[in-house]
mmCIF file of C-alpha atoms and ligand atoms in Angstrom:
data_model
loop_
_atom_site.group_PDB
_atom_site.id
_atom_site.type_symbol
_atom_site.label_atom_id
_atom_site.label_comp_id
_atom_site.label_asym_id
_atom_site.label_seq_id
_atom_site.Cartn_x
_atom_site.Cartn_y
_atom_site.Cartn_z
ATOM 1 C CA UNK A 1 85.786 104.792 73.176
ATOM 2 C CA UNK A 2 85.431 108.538 72.927
ATOM 3 C CA UNK A 3 82.664 108.672 75.451
ATOM 4 C CA UNK A 4 84.567 106.498 77.964
ATOM 5 C CA UNK A 5 87.569 108.874 77.531
ATOM 6 C CA UNK A 6 85.264 111.823 78.084
ATOM 7 C CA UNK A 7 83.768 110.128 81.146
ATOM 8 C CA UNK A 8 87.203 109.456 82.566
ATOM 9 C CA UNK A 9 88.284 113.090 82.002
ATOM 10 C CA UNK A 10 85.065 114.212 83.651
ATOM 11 C CA UNK A 11 85.781 111.958 86.622
ATOM 12 C CA UNK A 12 89.351 113.261 86.995
ATOM 13 C CA UNK A 13 88.039 116.827 86.859
ATOM 14 C CA UNK A 14 85.555 116.148 89.641
ATOM 15 C CA UNK A 15 88.248 114.336 91.665
ATOM 16 C CA UNK A 16 90.543 117.334 91.197
ATOM 17 C CA UNK A 17 87.837 119.451 92.758
ATOM 18 C CA UNK A 18 87.179 116.850 95.475
ATOM 19 C CA UNK A 19 90.784 116.965 96.724
ATOM 20 C CA UNK A 20 93.695 114.560 96.980
ATOM 21 C CA UNK A 21 94.109 111.068 98.376
ATOM 22 C CA UNK A 22 97.370 110.569 100.270
ATOM 23 C CA UNK A 23 98.497 106.926 100.375
ATOM 24 C CA UNK A 24 101.436 107.351 102.753
ATOM 25 C CA UNK A 25 101.174 109.402 105.937
ATOM 26 C CA UNK A 26 102.191 108.900 109.573
ATOM 27 C CA UNK A 27 99.162 110.520 111.196
ATOM 28 C CA UNK A 28 98.147 108.149 114.020
ATOM 29 C CA UNK A 29 98.945 109.436 117.523
ATOM 30 C CA UNK A 30 101.527 107.699 119.682
ATOM 31 C CA UNK A 31 102.334 104.690 117.502
ATOM 32 C CA UNK A 32 105.532 105.403 115.603
ATOM 33 C CA UNK A 33 107.629 108.479 114.776
ATOM 34 C CA UNK A 34 104.531 110.409 113.668
ATOM 35 C CA UNK A 35 102.543 112.660 116.048
ATOM 36 C CA UNK A 36 103.212 111.754 119.698
ATOM 37 C CA UNK A 37 99.707 112.566 120.956
ATOM 38 C CA UNK A 38 96.128 113.376 119.901
ATOM 39 C CA UNK A 39 96.513 117.197 119.699
ATOM 40 C CA UNK A 40 99.499 116.859 117.349
ATOM 41 C CA UNK A 41 97.690 114.213 115.262
ATOM 42 C CA UNK A 42 94.736 116.600 114.880
ATOM 43 C CA UNK A 43 97.147 119.416 113.966
ATOM 44 C CA UNK A 44 98.658 117.192 111.258
ATOM 45 C CA UNK A 45 95.172 116.325 109.953
ATOM 46 C CA UNK A 46 94.299 120.034 109.838
ATOM 47 C CA UNK A 47 97.458 120.541 107.747
ATOM 48 C CA UNK A 48 96.374 117.670 105.458
ATOM 49 C CA UNK A 49 92.960 119.305 105.010
ATOM 50 C CA UNK A 50 94.612 122.673 104.288
ATOM 51 C CA UNK A 51 96.718 120.875 101.660
ATOM 52 C CA UNK A 52 93.425 119.744 100.028
ATOM 53 C CA UNK A 53 93.881 116.113 101.085
ATOM 54 C CA UNK A 54 90.481 114.581 101.854
ATOM 55 C CA UNK A 55 91.397 110.899 102.171
ATOM 56 C CA UNK A 56 94.562 109.722 103.886
ATOM 57 C CA UNK A 57 95.920 106.232 104.414
ATOM 58 C CA UNK A 58 97.469 106.076 107.882
ATOM 59 C CA UNK A 59 100.735 104.185 107.405
ATOM 60 C CA UNK A 60 102.623 103.713 110.673
ATOM 61 C CA UNK A 61 105.854 101.750 110.342
ATOM 62 C CA UNK A 62 105.571 97.991 110.707
ATOM 63 C CA UNK A 63 108.432 95.483 111.135
ATOM 64 C CA UNK A 64 112.041 96.647 111.288
ATOM 65 C CA UNK A 65 112.571 98.526 114.545
ATOM 66 C CA UNK A 66 108.801 98.557 115.145
ATOM 67 C CA UNK A 67 108.501 94.769 114.881
ATOM 68 C CA UNK A 68 106.102 93.419 117.507
ATOM 69 C CA UNK A 69 105.156 96.847 118.936
ATOM 70 C CA UNK A 70 101.675 96.969 117.390
ATOM 71 C CA UNK A 71 99.742 94.786 114.998
ATOM 72 C CA UNK A 72 97.150 95.280 112.264
ATOM 73 C CA UNK A 73 94.254 95.240 114.768
ATOM 74 C CA UNK A 74 95.823 98.038 116.826
ATOM 75 C CA UNK A 75 96.243 100.173 113.691
ATOM 76 C CA UNK A 76 92.627 99.600 112.608
ATOM 77 C CA UNK A 77 91.414 100.576 116.072
ATOM 78 C CA UNK A 78 93.585 103.726 116.100
ATOM 79 C CA UNK A 79 92.154 104.675 112.689
ATOM 80 C CA UNK A 80 88.570 104.294 113.956
ATOM 81 C CA UNK A 81 89.376 106.457 116.994
ATOM 82 C CA UNK A 82 91.065 109.151 114.908
ATOM 83 C CA UNK A 83 88.107 109.260 112.491
ATOM 84 C CA UNK A 84 85.822 109.822 115.487
ATOM 85 C CA UNK A 85 87.994 112.676 116.742
ATOM 86 C CA UNK A 86 88.151 114.226 113.263
ATOM 87 C CA UNK A 87 84.355 114.171 113.099
ATOM 88 C CA UNK A 88 84.068 115.897 116.482
ATOM 89 C CA UNK A 89 86.667 118.508 115.479
ATOM 90 C CA UNK A 90 85.007 118.952 112.053
ATOM 91 C CA UNK A 91 88.237 118.339 110.183
ATOM 92 C CA UNK A 92 87.232 117.146 106.680
ATOM 93 C CA UNK A 93 89.684 114.250 106.356
ATOM 94 C CA UNK A 94 88.807 110.551 106.181
ATOM 95 C CA UNK A 95 91.471 108.129 107.460
ATOM 96 C CA UNK A 96 91.942 104.580 106.161
ATOM 97 C CA UNK A 97 94.165 101.865 107.644
ATOM 98 C CA UNK A 98 97.538 100.923 106.178
ATOM 99 C CA UNK A 99 101.211 100.559 107.057
ATOM 100 C CA UNK A 100 104.697 101.464 105.872
ATOM 101 C CA UNK A 101 106.230 97.985 106.051
ATOM 102 C CA UNK A 102 109.978 97.421 106.324
ATOM 103 C CA UNK A 103 110.993 94.691 103.875
ATOM 104 C CA UNK A 104 111.185 91.365 105.622
ATOM 105 C CA UNK A 105 111.289 87.812 104.326
ATOM 106 C CA UNK A 106 108.160 86.947 106.362
ATOM 107 C CA UNK A 107 105.965 89.652 104.791
ATOM 108 C CA UNK A 108 103.726 87.518 102.573
ATOM 109 C CA UNK A 109 102.991 85.175 105.494
ATOM 110 C CA UNK A 110 102.413 88.131 107.827
ATOM 111 C CA UNK A 111 99.862 89.618 105.408
ATOM 112 C CA UNK A 112 98.075 86.274 105.141
ATOM 113 C CA UNK A 113 97.965 85.944 108.932
ATOM 114 C CA UNK A 114 96.634 89.543 109.221
ATOM 115 C CA UNK A 115 99.591 90.965 111.139
ATOM 116 C CA UNK A 116 100.806 93.332 108.436
ATOM 117 C CA UNK A 117 98.454 95.801 106.756
ATOM 118 C CA UNK A 118 98.009 96.510 103.054
ATOM 119 C CA UNK A 119 97.004 99.930 101.651
ATOM 120 C CA UNK A 120 93.448 100.715 102.827
ATOM 121 C CA UNK A 121 93.245 97.089 103.975
ATOM 122 C CA UNK A 122 92.562 96.090 100.358
ATOM 123 C CA UNK A 123 94.923 93.093 100.336
ATOM 124 C CA UNK A 124 96.305 94.145 96.986
ATOM 125 C CA UNK A 125 98.910 96.896 97.452
ATOM 126 C CA UNK A 126 101.595 96.752 100.122
ATOM 127 C CA UNK A 127 103.899 99.688 100.962
ATOM 128 C CA UNK A 128 107.457 98.399 101.195
ATOM 129 C CA UNK A 129 110.148 100.438 102.881
ATOM 130 C CA UNK A 130 113.800 99.597 102.201
ATOM 131 C CA UNK A 131 116.318 99.961 105.032
ATOM 132 C CA UNK A 132 118.021 103.356 104.757
ATOM 133 C CA UNK A 133 121.524 102.370 105.808
ATOM 134 C CA UNK A 134 122.145 99.545 103.357
ATOM 135 C CA UNK A 135 120.672 98.425 100.080
ATOM 136 C CA UNK A 136 118.792 95.141 100.197
ATOM 137 C CA UNK A 137 117.441 94.250 96.779
ATOM 138 C CA UNK A 138 113.686 93.501 97.167
ATOM 139 C CA UNK A 139 113.558 91.441 93.960
ATOM 140 C CA UNK A 140 113.062 88.064 95.650
ATOM 141 C CA UNK A 141 110.331 89.480 97.846
ATOM 142 C CA UNK A 142 108.561 91.119 94.885
ATOM 143 C CA UNK A 143 108.660 87.754 93.127
ATOM 144 C CA UNK A 144 106.878 86.110 96.073
ATOM 145 C CA UNK A 145 104.194 88.786 96.434
ATOM 146 C CA UNK A 146 102.673 88.216 92.966
ATOM 147 C CA UNK A 147 101.569 84.605 93.570
ATOM 148 C CA UNK A 148 100.064 85.779 96.887
ATOM 149 C CA UNK A 149 97.928 88.299 94.953
ATOM 150 C CA UNK A 150 99.905 91.265 96.254
ATOM 151 C CA UNK A 151 101.694 94.101 94.512
ATOM 152 C CA UNK A 152 104.611 95.927 96.155
ATOM 153 C CA UNK A 153 104.763 99.721 96.361
ATOM 154 C CA UNK A 154 108.394 100.730 96.942
ATOM 155 C CA UNK A 155 108.294 103.814 99.151
ATOM 156 C CA UNK A 156 110.464 106.862 98.367
ATOM 157 C CA UNK A 157 113.217 105.222 96.236
ATOM 158 C CA UNK A 158 114.413 108.770 95.445
ATOM 159 C CA UNK A 159 115.441 109.169 99.106
ATOM 160 C CA UNK A 160 117.397 105.926 99.196
ATOM 161 C CA UNK A 161 121.121 106.594 98.806
ATOM 162 C CA UNK A 162 121.729 103.609 96.499
ATOM 163 C CA UNK A 163 118.650 103.956 94.246
ATOM 164 C CA UNK A 164 118.853 107.767 94.079
ATOM 165 C CA UNK A 165 122.200 107.408 92.330
ATOM 166 C CA UNK A 166 120.969 104.580 90.083
ATOM 167 C CA UNK A 167 117.284 105.144 89.225
ATOM 168 C CA UNK A 168 117.610 102.792 86.243
ATOM 169 C CA UNK A 169 118.227 99.926 88.705
ATOM 170 C CA UNK A 170 114.437 99.549 89.138
ATOM 171 C CA UNK A 171 114.184 98.156 85.583
ATOM 172 C CA UNK A 172 115.390 94.843 87.011
ATOM 173 C CA UNK A 173 112.061 94.592 88.821
ATOM 174 C CA UNK A 174 109.940 95.396 85.752
ATOM 175 C CA UNK A 175 108.477 91.901 85.381
ATOM 176 C CA UNK A 176 106.940 92.156 88.896
ATOM 177 C CA UNK A 177 105.349 95.568 88.089
ATOM 178 C CA UNK A 178 105.975 97.185 91.473
ATOM 179 C CA UNK A 179 104.694 100.720 91.924
ATOM 180 C CA UNK A 180 107.206 103.419 92.892
ATOM 181 C CA UNK A 181 105.942 105.906 95.494
ATOM 182 C CA UNK A 182 107.693 109.258 95.141
ATOM 183 C CA UNK A 183 107.507 111.862 97.898
ATOM 184 C CA UNK A 184 105.761 115.175 97.174
ATOM 185 C CA UNK A 185 108.445 117.084 99.103
ATOM 186 C CA UNK A 186 111.255 115.528 97.041
ATOM 187 C CA UNK A 187 110.080 117.317 93.878
ATOM 188 C CA UNK A 188 110.194 120.586 95.823
ATOM 189 C CA UNK A 189 113.760 120.013 97.080
ATOM 190 C CA UNK A 190 112.690 119.283 100.656
ATOM 191 C CA UNK A 191 114.961 116.238 100.927
ATOM 192 C CA UNK A 192 118.030 117.742 99.248
ATOM 193 C CA UNK A 193 119.337 118.029 95.713
ATOM 194 C CA UNK A 194 120.084 114.342 95.222
ATOM 195 C CA UNK A 195 116.518 113.258 96.078
ATOM 196 C CA UNK A 196 115.078 116.094 93.998
ATOM 197 C CA UNK A 197 117.114 115.060 90.949
ATOM 198 C CA UNK A 198 116.268 111.386 91.484
ATOM 199 C CA UNK A 199 112.521 112.060 91.887
ATOM 200 C CA UNK A 200 112.411 113.651 88.436
ATOM 201 C CA UNK A 201 114.608 110.862 87.015
ATOM 202 C CA UNK A 202 112.206 108.151 88.267
ATOM 203 C CA UNK A 203 109.440 109.736 86.170
ATOM 204 C CA UNK A 204 111.287 108.376 83.117
ATOM 205 C CA UNK A 205 110.936 104.773 84.281
ATOM 206 C CA UNK A 206 108.267 102.496 82.824
ATOM 207 C CA UNK A 207 106.751 101.437 86.126
ATOM 208 C CA UNK A 208 103.522 102.625 87.754
ATOM 209 C CA UNK A 209 104.179 105.761 89.818
ATOM 210 C CA UNK A 210 102.338 107.515 92.624
ATOM 211 C CA UNK A 211 103.023 110.636 94.684
ATOM 212 C CA UNK A 212 102.341 110.763 98.441
ATOM 213 C CA UNK A 213 103.345 113.066 101.294
ATOM 214 C CA UNK A 214 104.937 110.659 103.830
ATOM 215 C CA UNK A 215 104.078 113.491 106.247
ATOM 216 C CA UNK A 216 104.954 113.033 109.920
ATOM 217 C CA UNK A 217 104.220 116.445 111.472
ATOM 218 C CA UNK A 218 103.393 120.077 110.769
ATOM 219 C CA UNK A 219 106.981 121.332 110.785
ATOM 220 C CA UNK A 220 109.863 119.574 109.018
ATOM 221 C CA UNK A 221 107.728 116.788 107.514
ATOM 222 C CA UNK A 222 104.510 118.643 106.733
ATOM 223 C CA UNK A 223 102.261 117.694 103.790
ATOM 224 C CA UNK A 224 102.857 119.596 100.522
ATOM 225 C CA UNK A 225 100.780 117.768 97.908
ATOM 226 C CA UNK A 226 99.247 120.936 96.444
ATOM 227 C CA UNK A 227 102.619 122.573 95.754
ATOM 228 C CA UNK A 228 104.011 119.346 94.260
ATOM 229 C CA UNK A 229 100.882 118.978 92.089
ATOM 230 C CA UNK A 230 101.291 122.500 90.694
ATOM 231 C CA UNK A 231 104.998 121.970 90.027
ATOM 232 C CA UNK A 232 104.375 118.605 88.319
ATOM 233 C CA UNK A 233 101.556 120.185 86.269
ATOM 234 C CA UNK A 234 103.974 122.830 85.031
ATOM 235 C CA UNK A 235 106.470 120.232 83.769
ATOM 236 C CA UNK A 236 104.268 117.267 82.815
ATOM 237 C CA UNK A 237 100.981 118.973 82.000
ATOM 238 C CA UNK A 238 97.853 118.538 84.041
ATOM 239 C CA UNK A 239 97.096 115.042 82.767
ATOM 240 C CA UNK A 240 100.475 113.785 83.995
ATOM 241 C CA UNK A 241 100.129 115.453 87.390
ATOM 242 C CA UNK A 242 96.597 114.035 87.677
ATOM 243 C CA UNK A 243 97.875 110.474 87.142
ATOM 244 C CA UNK A 244 100.575 110.856 89.807
ATOM 245 C CA UNK A 245 98.683 112.832 92.450
ATOM 246 C CA UNK A 246 94.978 112.053 91.911
ATOM 247 C CA UNK A 247 94.246 109.037 89.733
ATOM 248 C CA UNK A 248 96.844 106.538 90.961
ATOM 249 C CA UNK A 249 96.365 107.359 94.662
ATOM 250 C CA UNK A 250 92.640 106.734 94.165
ATOM 251 C CA UNK A 251 93.309 103.454 92.338
ATOM 252 C CA UNK A 252 95.767 102.271 94.997
ATOM 253 C CA UNK A 253 93.115 102.721 97.662
ATOM 254 C CA UNK A 254 90.454 101.059 95.491
ATOM 255 C CA UNK A 255 92.787 98.130 94.727
ATOM 256 C CA UNK A 256 92.545 98.806 90.985
ATOM 257 C CA UNK A 257 95.220 98.524 88.265
ATOM 258 C CA UNK A 258 97.363 101.670 88.084
ATOM 259 C CA UNK A 259 97.606 104.127 85.185
ATOM 260 C CA UNK A 260 100.949 104.671 83.479
ATOM 261 C CA UNK A 261 102.480 108.105 83.134
ATOM 262 C CA UNK A 262 103.324 108.912 79.553
ATOM 263 C CA UNK A 263 105.885 111.684 79.282
ATOM 264 C CA UNK A 264 105.011 114.086 76.525
ATOM 265 C CA UNK A 265 101.374 114.228 77.596
ATOM 266 C CA UNK A 266 101.843 117.967 77.244
ATOM 267 C CA UNK A 267 99.955 120.814 78.804
ATOM 268 C CA UNK A 268 96.242 120.428 79.320
HETATM 269 FE FE1 FE2 B 1 106.888 106.525 105.808
#
């Protein structure tokens, strides 16, 4: 028991040194509202590398207003091309395929028919984006994902006007064990006071949590994982920040069960 704990601490330490994994980033050129062209995609990837992110899941929007514009195959191809360009430009970032999927009653079928992409194509975790303008409760959808072998990852609930005011609402979904993806910039106040307050409030909830950048560019939506990690370390201790920013992003990509944050982990 002790040695497996020691091994796991050792692994986290080496992952800390290896850099971050970002599970939500709009870095593919010309697909959605991320970089419009290759030079700006490379600039964003340079910013990711400078932020110590070494692995990034490219998550262009799927469904919603992007419904039918590109499919899973197009995203995989764009990822392969971007990885080639990153190699030529010697930018030390590895890109994996994924998508930021607007909730839709067809999702489980669309995953099965390979039109909608899971995180790192692992067919386990699926990023789910709620519409911004209205609140549509994803409970029924979460209930259908489990039997299909999928687990929902609700993206940036702290930036949703309904959930930001009622973080405790997510307890209704507890039996489906969705993961909540909080945005690095929210902890730093980059999305306003309400999202900042809500991001910290969601840390109290007993659901798996993960932090990602949801970066779109190098200006207003630039990656800031390192700053968020240091801030979270100050308040949660290093073990807590490691779970949110290092361990759970790695597990999401690997399709493994997620670690739970335990408040009161203290400084380490
Ligand atoms: Fe996104």
